[in-house]
Short mmCIF file of C-alpha atoms in Angstrom, two decimals:
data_model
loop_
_atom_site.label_atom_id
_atom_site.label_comp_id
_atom_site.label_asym_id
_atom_site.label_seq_id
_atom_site.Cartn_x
_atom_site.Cartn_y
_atom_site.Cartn_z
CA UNK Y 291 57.79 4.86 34.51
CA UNK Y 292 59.11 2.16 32.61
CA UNK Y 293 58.29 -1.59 33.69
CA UNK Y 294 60.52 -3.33 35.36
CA UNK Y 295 64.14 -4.62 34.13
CA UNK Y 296 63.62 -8.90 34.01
CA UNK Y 297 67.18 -9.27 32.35
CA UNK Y 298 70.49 -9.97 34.41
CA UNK Y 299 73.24 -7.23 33.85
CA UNK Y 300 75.51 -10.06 32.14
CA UNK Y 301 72.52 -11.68 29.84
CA UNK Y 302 74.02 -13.79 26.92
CA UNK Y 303 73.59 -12.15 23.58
CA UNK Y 304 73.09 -14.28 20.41
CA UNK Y 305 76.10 -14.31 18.19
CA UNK Y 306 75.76 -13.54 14.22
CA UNK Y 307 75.42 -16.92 12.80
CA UNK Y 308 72.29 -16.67 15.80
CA UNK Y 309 70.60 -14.30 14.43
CA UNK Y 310 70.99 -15.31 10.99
CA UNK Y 311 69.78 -18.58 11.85
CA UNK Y 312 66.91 -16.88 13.72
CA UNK Y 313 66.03 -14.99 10.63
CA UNK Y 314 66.41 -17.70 7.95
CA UNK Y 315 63.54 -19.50 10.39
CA UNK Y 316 61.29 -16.75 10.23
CA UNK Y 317 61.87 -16.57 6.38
CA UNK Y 318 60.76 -20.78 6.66
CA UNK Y 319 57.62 -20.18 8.64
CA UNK Y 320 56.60 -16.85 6.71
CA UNK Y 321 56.67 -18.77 3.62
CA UNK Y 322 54.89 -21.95 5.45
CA UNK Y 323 51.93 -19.49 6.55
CA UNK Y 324 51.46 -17.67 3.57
CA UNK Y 325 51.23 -21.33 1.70
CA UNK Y 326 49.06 -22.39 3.99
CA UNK Y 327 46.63 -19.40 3.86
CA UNK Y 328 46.46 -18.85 0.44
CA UNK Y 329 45.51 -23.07 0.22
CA UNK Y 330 43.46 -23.15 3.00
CA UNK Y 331 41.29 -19.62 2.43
CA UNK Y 332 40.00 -17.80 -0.39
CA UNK Y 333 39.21 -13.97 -1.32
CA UNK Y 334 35.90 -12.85 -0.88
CA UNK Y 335 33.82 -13.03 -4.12
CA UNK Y 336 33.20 -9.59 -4.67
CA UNK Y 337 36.85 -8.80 -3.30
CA UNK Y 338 39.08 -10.75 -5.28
CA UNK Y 339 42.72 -10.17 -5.88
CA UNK Y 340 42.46 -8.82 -9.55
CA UNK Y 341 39.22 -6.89 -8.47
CA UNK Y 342 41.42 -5.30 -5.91
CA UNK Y 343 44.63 -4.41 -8.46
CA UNK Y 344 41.66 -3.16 -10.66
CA UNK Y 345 40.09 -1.04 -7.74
CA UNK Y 346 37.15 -2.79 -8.92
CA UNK Y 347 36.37 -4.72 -5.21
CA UNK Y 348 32.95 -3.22 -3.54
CA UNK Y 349 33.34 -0.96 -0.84
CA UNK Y 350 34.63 -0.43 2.51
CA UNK Y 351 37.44 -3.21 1.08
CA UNK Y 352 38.66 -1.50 -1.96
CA UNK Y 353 39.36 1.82 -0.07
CA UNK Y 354 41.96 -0.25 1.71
CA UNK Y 355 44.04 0.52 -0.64
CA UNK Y 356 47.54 0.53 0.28
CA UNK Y 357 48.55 -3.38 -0.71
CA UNK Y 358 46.44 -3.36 -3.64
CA UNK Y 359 48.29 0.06 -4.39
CA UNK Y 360 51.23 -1.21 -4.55
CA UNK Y 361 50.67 -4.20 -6.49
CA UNK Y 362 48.91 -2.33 -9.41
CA UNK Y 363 51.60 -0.37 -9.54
CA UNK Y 364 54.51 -3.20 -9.69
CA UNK Y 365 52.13 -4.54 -12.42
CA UNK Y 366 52.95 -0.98 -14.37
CA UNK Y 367 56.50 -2.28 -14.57
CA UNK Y 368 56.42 -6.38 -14.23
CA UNK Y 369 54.48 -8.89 -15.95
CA UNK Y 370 53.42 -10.29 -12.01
CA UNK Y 371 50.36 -11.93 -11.49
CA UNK Y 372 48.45 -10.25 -8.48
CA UNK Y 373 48.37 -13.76 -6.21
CA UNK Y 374 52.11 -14.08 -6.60
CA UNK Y 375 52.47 -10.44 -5.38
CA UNK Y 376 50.17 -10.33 -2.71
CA UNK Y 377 51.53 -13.76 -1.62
CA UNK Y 378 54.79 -12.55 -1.76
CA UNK Y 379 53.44 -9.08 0.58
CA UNK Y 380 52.24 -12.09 2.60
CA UNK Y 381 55.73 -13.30 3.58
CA UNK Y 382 57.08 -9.99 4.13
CA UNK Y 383 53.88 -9.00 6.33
CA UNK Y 384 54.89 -12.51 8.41
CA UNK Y 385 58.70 -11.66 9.02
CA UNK Y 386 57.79 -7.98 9.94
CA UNK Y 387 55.56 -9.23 12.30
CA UNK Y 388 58.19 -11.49 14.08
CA UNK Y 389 60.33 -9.15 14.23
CA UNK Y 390 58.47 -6.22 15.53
CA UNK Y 391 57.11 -9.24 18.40
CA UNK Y 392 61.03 -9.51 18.92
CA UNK Y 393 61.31 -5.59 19.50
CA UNK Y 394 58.35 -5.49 21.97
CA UNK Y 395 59.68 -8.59 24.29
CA UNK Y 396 63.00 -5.96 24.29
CA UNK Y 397 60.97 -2.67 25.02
CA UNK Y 398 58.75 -4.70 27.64
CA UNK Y 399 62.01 -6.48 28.81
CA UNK Y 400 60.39 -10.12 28.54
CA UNK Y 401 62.69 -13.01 28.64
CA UNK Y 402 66.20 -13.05 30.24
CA UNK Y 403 68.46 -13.30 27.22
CA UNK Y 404 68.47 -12.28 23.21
CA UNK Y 405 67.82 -15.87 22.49
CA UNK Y 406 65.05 -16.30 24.61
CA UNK Y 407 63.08 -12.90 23.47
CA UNK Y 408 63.74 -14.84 19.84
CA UNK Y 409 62.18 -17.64 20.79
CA UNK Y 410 59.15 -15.84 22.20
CA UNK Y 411 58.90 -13.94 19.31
CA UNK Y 412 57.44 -16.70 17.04
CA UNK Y 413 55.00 -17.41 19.64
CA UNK Y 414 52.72 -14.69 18.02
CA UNK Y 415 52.32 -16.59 14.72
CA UNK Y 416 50.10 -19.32 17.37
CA UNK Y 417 47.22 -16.63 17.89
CA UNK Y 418 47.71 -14.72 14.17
CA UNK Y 419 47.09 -18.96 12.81
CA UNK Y 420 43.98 -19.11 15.20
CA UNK Y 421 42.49 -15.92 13.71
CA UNK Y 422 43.50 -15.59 10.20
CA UNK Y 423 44.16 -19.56 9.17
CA UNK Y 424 42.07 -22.05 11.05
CA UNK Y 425 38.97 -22.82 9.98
CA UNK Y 426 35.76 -22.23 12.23
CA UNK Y 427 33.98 -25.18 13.57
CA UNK Y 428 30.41 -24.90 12.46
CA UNK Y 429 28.13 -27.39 14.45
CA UNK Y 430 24.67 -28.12 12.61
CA UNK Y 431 24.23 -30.11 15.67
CA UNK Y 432 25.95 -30.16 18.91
CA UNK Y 433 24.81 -33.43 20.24
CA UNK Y 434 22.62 -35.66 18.21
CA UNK Y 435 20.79 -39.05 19.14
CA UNK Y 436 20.77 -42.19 16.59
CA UNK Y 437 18.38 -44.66 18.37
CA UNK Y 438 19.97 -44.99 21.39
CA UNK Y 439 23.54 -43.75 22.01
CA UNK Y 440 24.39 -39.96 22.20
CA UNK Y 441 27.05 -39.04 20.16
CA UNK Y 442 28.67 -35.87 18.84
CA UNK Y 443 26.69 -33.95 16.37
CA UNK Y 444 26.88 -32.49 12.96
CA UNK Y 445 30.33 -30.33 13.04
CA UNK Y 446 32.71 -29.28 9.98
CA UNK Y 447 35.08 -27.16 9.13
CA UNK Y 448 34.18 -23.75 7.62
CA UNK Y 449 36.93 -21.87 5.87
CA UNK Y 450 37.66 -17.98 6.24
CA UNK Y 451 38.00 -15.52 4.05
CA UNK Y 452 41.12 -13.90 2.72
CA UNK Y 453 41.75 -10.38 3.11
CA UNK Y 454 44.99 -9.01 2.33
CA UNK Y 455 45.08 -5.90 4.62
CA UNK Y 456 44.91 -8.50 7.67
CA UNK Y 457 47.94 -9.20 8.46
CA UNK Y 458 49.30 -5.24 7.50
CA UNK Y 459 46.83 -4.61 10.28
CA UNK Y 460 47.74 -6.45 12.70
CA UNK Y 461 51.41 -5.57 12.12
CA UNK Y 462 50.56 -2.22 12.06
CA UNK Y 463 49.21 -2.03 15.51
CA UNK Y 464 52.06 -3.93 16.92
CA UNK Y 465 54.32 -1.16 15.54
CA UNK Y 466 51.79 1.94 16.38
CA UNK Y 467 51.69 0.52 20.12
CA UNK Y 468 55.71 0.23 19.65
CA UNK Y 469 56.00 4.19 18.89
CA UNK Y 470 53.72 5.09 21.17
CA UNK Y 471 55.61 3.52 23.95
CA UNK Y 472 58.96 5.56 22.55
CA UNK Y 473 56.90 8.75 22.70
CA UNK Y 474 56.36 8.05 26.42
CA UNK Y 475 59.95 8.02 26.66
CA UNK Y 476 61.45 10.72 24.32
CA UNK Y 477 58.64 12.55 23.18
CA UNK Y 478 60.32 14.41 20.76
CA UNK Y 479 59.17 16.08 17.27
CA UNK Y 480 61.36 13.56 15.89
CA UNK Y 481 59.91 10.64 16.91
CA UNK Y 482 56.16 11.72 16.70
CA UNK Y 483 56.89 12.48 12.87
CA UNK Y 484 57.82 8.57 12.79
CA UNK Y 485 54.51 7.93 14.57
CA UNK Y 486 52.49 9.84 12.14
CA UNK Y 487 54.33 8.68 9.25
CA UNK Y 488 53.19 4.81 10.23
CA UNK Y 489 50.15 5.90 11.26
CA UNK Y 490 49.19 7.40 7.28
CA UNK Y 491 50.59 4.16 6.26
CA UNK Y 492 48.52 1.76 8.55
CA UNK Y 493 45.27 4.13 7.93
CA UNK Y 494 45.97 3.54 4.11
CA UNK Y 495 45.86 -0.46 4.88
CA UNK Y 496 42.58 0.13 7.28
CA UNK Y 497 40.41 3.10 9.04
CA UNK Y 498 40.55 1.06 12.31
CA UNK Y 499 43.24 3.20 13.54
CA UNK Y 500 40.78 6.01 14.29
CA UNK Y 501 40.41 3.68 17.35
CA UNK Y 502 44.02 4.30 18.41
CA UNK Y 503 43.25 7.81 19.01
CA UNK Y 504 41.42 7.58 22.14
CA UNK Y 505 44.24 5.03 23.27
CA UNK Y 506 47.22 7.23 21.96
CA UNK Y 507 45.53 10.51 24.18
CA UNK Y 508 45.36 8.35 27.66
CA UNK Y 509 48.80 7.43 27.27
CA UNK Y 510 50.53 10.56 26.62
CA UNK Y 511 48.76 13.22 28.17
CA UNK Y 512 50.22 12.37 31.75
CA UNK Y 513 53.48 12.37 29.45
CA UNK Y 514 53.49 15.83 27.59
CA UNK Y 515 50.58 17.67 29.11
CA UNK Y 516 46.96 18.62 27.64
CA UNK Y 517 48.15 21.51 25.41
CA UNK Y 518 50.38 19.77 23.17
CA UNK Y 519 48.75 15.88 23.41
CA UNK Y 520 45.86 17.81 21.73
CA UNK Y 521 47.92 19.43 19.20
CA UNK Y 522 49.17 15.57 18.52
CA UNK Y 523 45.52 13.96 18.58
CA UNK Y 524 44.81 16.91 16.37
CA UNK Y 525 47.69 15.87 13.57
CA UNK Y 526 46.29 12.44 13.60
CA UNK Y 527 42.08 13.33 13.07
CA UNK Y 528 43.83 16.12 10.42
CA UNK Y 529 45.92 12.94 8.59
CA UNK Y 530 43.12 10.02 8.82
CA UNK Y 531 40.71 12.53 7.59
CA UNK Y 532 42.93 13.35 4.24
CA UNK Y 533 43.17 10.10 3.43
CA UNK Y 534 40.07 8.33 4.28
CA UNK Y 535 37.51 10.76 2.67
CA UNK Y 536 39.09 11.06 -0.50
CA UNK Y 537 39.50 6.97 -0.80
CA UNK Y 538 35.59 7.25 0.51
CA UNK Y 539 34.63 9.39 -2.13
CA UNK Y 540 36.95 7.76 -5.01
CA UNK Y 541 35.07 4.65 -4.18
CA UNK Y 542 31.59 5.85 -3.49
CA UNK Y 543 30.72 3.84 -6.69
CA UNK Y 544 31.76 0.39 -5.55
CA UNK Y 545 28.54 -0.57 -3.92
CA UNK Y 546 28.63 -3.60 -1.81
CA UNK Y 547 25.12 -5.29 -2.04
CA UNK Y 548 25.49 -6.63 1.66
CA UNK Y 549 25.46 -3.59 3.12
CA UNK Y 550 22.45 -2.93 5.60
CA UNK Y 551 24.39 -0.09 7.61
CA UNK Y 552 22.31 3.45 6.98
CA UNK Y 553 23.98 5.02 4.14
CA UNK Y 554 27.24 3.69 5.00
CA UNK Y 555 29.12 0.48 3.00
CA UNK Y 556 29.24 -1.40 6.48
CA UNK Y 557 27.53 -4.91 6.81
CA UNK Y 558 25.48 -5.73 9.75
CA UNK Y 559 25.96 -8.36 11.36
CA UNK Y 560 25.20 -8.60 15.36
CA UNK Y 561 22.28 -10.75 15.24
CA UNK Y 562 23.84 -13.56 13.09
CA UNK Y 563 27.01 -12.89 15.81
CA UNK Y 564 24.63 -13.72 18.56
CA UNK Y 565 23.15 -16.26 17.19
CA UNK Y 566 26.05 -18.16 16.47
CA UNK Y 567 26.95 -17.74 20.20
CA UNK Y 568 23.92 -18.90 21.31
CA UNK Y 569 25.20 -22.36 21.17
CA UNK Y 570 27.21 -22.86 24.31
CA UNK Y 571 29.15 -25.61 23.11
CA UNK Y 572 30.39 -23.42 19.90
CA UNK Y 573 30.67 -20.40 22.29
CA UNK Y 574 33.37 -22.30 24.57
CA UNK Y 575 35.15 -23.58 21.14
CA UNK Y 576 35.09 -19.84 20.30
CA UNK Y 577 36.62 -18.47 23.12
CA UNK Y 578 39.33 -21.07 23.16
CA UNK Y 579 40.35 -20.04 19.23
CA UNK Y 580 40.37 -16.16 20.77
CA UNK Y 581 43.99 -15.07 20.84
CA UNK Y 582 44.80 -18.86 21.65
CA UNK Y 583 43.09 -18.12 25.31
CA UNK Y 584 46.11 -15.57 26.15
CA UNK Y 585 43.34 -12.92 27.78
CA UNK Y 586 43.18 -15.10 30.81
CA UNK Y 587 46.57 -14.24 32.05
CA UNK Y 588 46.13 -10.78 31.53
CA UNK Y 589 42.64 -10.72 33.13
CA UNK Y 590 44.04 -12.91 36.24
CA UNK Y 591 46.87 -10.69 36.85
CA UNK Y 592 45.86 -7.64 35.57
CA UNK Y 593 47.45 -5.57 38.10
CA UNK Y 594 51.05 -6.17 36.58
CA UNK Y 595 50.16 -5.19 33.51
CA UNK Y 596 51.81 -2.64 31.98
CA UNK Y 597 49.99 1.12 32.38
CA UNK Y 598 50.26 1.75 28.37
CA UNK Y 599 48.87 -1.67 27.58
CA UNK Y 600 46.07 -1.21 30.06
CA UNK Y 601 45.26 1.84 28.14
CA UNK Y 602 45.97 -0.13 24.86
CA UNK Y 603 43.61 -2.49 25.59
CA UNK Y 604 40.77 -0.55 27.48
CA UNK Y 605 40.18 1.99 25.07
CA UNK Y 606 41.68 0.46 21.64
CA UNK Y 607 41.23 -2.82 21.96
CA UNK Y 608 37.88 -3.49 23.49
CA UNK Y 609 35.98 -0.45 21.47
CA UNK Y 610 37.41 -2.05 18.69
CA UNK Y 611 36.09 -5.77 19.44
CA UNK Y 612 32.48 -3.72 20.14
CA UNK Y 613 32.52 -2.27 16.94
CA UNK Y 614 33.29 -5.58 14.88
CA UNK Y 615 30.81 -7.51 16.58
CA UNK Y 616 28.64 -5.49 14.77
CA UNK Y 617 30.42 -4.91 11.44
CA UNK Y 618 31.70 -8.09 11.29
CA UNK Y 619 31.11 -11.91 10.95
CA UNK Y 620 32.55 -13.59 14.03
CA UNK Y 621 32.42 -16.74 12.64
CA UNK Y 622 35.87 -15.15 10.98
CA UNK Y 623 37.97 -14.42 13.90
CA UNK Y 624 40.44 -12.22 11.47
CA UNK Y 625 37.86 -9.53 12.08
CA UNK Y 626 39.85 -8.90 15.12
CA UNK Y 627 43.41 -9.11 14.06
CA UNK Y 628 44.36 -6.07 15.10
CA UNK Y 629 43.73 -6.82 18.48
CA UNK Y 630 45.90 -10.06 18.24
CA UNK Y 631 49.72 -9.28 18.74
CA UNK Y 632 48.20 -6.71 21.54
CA UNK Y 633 47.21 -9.38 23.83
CA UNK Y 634 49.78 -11.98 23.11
CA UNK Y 635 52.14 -8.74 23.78
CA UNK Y 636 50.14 -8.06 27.41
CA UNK Y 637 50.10 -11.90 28.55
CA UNK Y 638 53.66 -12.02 28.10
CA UNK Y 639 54.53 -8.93 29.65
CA UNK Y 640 52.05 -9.76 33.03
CA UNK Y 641 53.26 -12.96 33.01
CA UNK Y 642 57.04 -12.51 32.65
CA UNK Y 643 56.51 -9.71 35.44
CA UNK Y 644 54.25 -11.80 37.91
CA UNK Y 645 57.09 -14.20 37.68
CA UNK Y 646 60.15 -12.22 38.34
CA UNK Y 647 59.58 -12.42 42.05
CA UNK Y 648 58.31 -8.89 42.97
CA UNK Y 649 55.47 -8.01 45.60
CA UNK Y 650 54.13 -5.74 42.64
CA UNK Y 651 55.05 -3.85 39.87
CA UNK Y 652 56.72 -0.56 39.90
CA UNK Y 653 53.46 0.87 37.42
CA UNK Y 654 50.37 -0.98 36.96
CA UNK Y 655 46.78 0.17 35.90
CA UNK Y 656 43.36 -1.74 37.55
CA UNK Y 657 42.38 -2.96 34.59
CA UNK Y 658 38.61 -2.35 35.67
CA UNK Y 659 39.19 1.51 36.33
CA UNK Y 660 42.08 2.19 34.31
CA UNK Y 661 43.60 4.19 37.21
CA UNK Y 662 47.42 4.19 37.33
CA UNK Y 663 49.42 3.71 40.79
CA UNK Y 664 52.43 3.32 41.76
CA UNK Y 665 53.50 0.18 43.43
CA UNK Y 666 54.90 -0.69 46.83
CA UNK Y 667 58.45 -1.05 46.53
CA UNK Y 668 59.54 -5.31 46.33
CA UNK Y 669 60.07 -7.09 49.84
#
């Protein structure tokens, strides 16, 4: 069932000059974040930008190859540098982002007008800034004592890496979720052949879509039935597995030193994670930077939230975190950009439902079961 309709029947719609100016905005901050990341952030040393265009970068970040891809190849036929192009991928990947945010407040029917969902929409770039741009506070000290008085320790900034598939990611998701929803609704051949044509796309940016399989099967099998949602899982193993074992074995030779992983090109990291949580101070400061704190909504009222992002979020979202924790150093919170526009998506959606003045809503999951019900009908 879809959620519930928060727009009156008569809802103002923004004129042309509107949306222009809405766009010509987004164009202002795209270029604004991009600036700011490529000044504030640097490429990994063994991942730079002209390693990557020379699919030279160690493994598992040169077989992200889709933006690099693209650049060597406009290199073929332009005398462009590799940071203008990227940068310039950057403010595309920023106003792609806004406006798939834009499309989700209209699938999810958040906000009351046009203008409003426009408005909302460049609320997503306050969690992406947290996780991709702002620097992490690292605390030699906590609290420290000089003679007497007790002050406030040893703390600095610590800047984050750049990686250019981030963003792609995270916009990725936003749109997989998107389709995903439309399948629910007109599962047609039609519009899982769009699915699986982003989906080759977003796996050619990053593997971590494997983890929107398990998510993708939850949600449609009540939807189309078991026989064909496993013919659909099936198409998606079938079209990661053609492109990320061939891009494995193309890069085989780019061996990253820091990997500690078996055989695999993976870093290991959950100790140092741990460690760095250990501090309770830095743990609080941590979980305030998380998707700009925009889980608590969703964990407070969980039972409005929508049955697809409950299943988004229980078995993408949170395997997903699981896994970086372990891959990943999260110290940089960009590890878990894919799970960014997802929760700014389901706070807004709870929230904008909570608030519309019904008992319940008409479909909501238990977000500690995952079991769907259907609602008691308002008043």
């Amino acid at each position: 069932m879809s959620p519930p309709v928060l727009s009156a029947p008569n809802a103002y719609h923004a004129t042309t000059a509107e949306r222009c100016a809405w766009w010509l905005a987004s164009l202002f901050l795209a270029l604004f974040l991009s600036c700011l990341r490529l000044t504030t952030t640097r490429p990994f040393e063994l991942t730079t930008f002209k390693q990557l265009v020379h699919f030279e970068a160690v493994e598992p970040f040169q077989h992200r190859v889709l933006l690099p891809a693209i650049a060597a190849a406009i290199q073929q036929v332009a005398p462009v540098g590799e940071t203008l192009l990227f940068a310039l991928m950057e403010v595309a990947g920023w106003m792609l982002l806004i406006a798939l945010a834009y499309r989700a407040l209209v699938v999810f029917n958040v906000g009351r007008s046009e203008p409003v969902r426009r408005l909302l929409a460049f609320t997503v770039l306050v969690p992406m800034l947290l996780h991709l741009i702002a620097p992490d506070l690292q605390m030699a000290a906590a609290l420290s004592s000089d003679g007497s008085p007790l002050d406030i320790g040893g703390w600095e900034p610590r800047a984050i890496f750049y990686y250019v598939y981030d963003l792609p990611a995270a916009m990725f998701t936003l749109a997989l979720i998107l389709l995903m929803v439309r399948l629910t609704r007109t599962p047609d051949l039609r519009s899982f052949a769009l699915y699986l044509a982003v989906f080759a796309l977003a796996t050619l940016n990053r593997e971590t879509t494997l983890f929107l399989v398990p998510a993708f099967a939850l949600v449609l099998w009540p939807v189309v039935g078991w026989r064909r949602n496993a013919l659909m899982v099936a198409a998606q193993a079938a079209v990661f597995l053609a492109i990320q074992l061939p891009l494995t074995a193309l890069f085989a030779g780019n061996t990253n030193p820091n990997a500690h992983m078996g055989n695999t090109a993976y870093e290991f990291h959950l100790l140092y994670n741990l460690e760095a949580l250990s501090n309770p101070l830095y743990l609080v400061t941590y979980m305030a930077r998380f998707t700009a704190a925009l889980y608590l909504p969703v964990l407070l009222w969980h039972r409005y939230l929508d049955r697809r992002l409950a299943m988004s979020l229980l078995f993408f979202a949170l395997p997903l975190a699981l896994v970086a924790i372990v891959v990943g150093r999260m110290v940089e919170q960009r590890i878990f950009i894919e799970i960014v526009p997802l929760v700014w998506l389901a706070a807004l959606q709870v929230i904008a439902t909570r608030t519309a003045g019904l008992e319940s809503p008409p479909e909501h999951v238990h977000a500690a079961t995952g079991i769907a019900q259907r609602a008691r009908p308002p008043g």
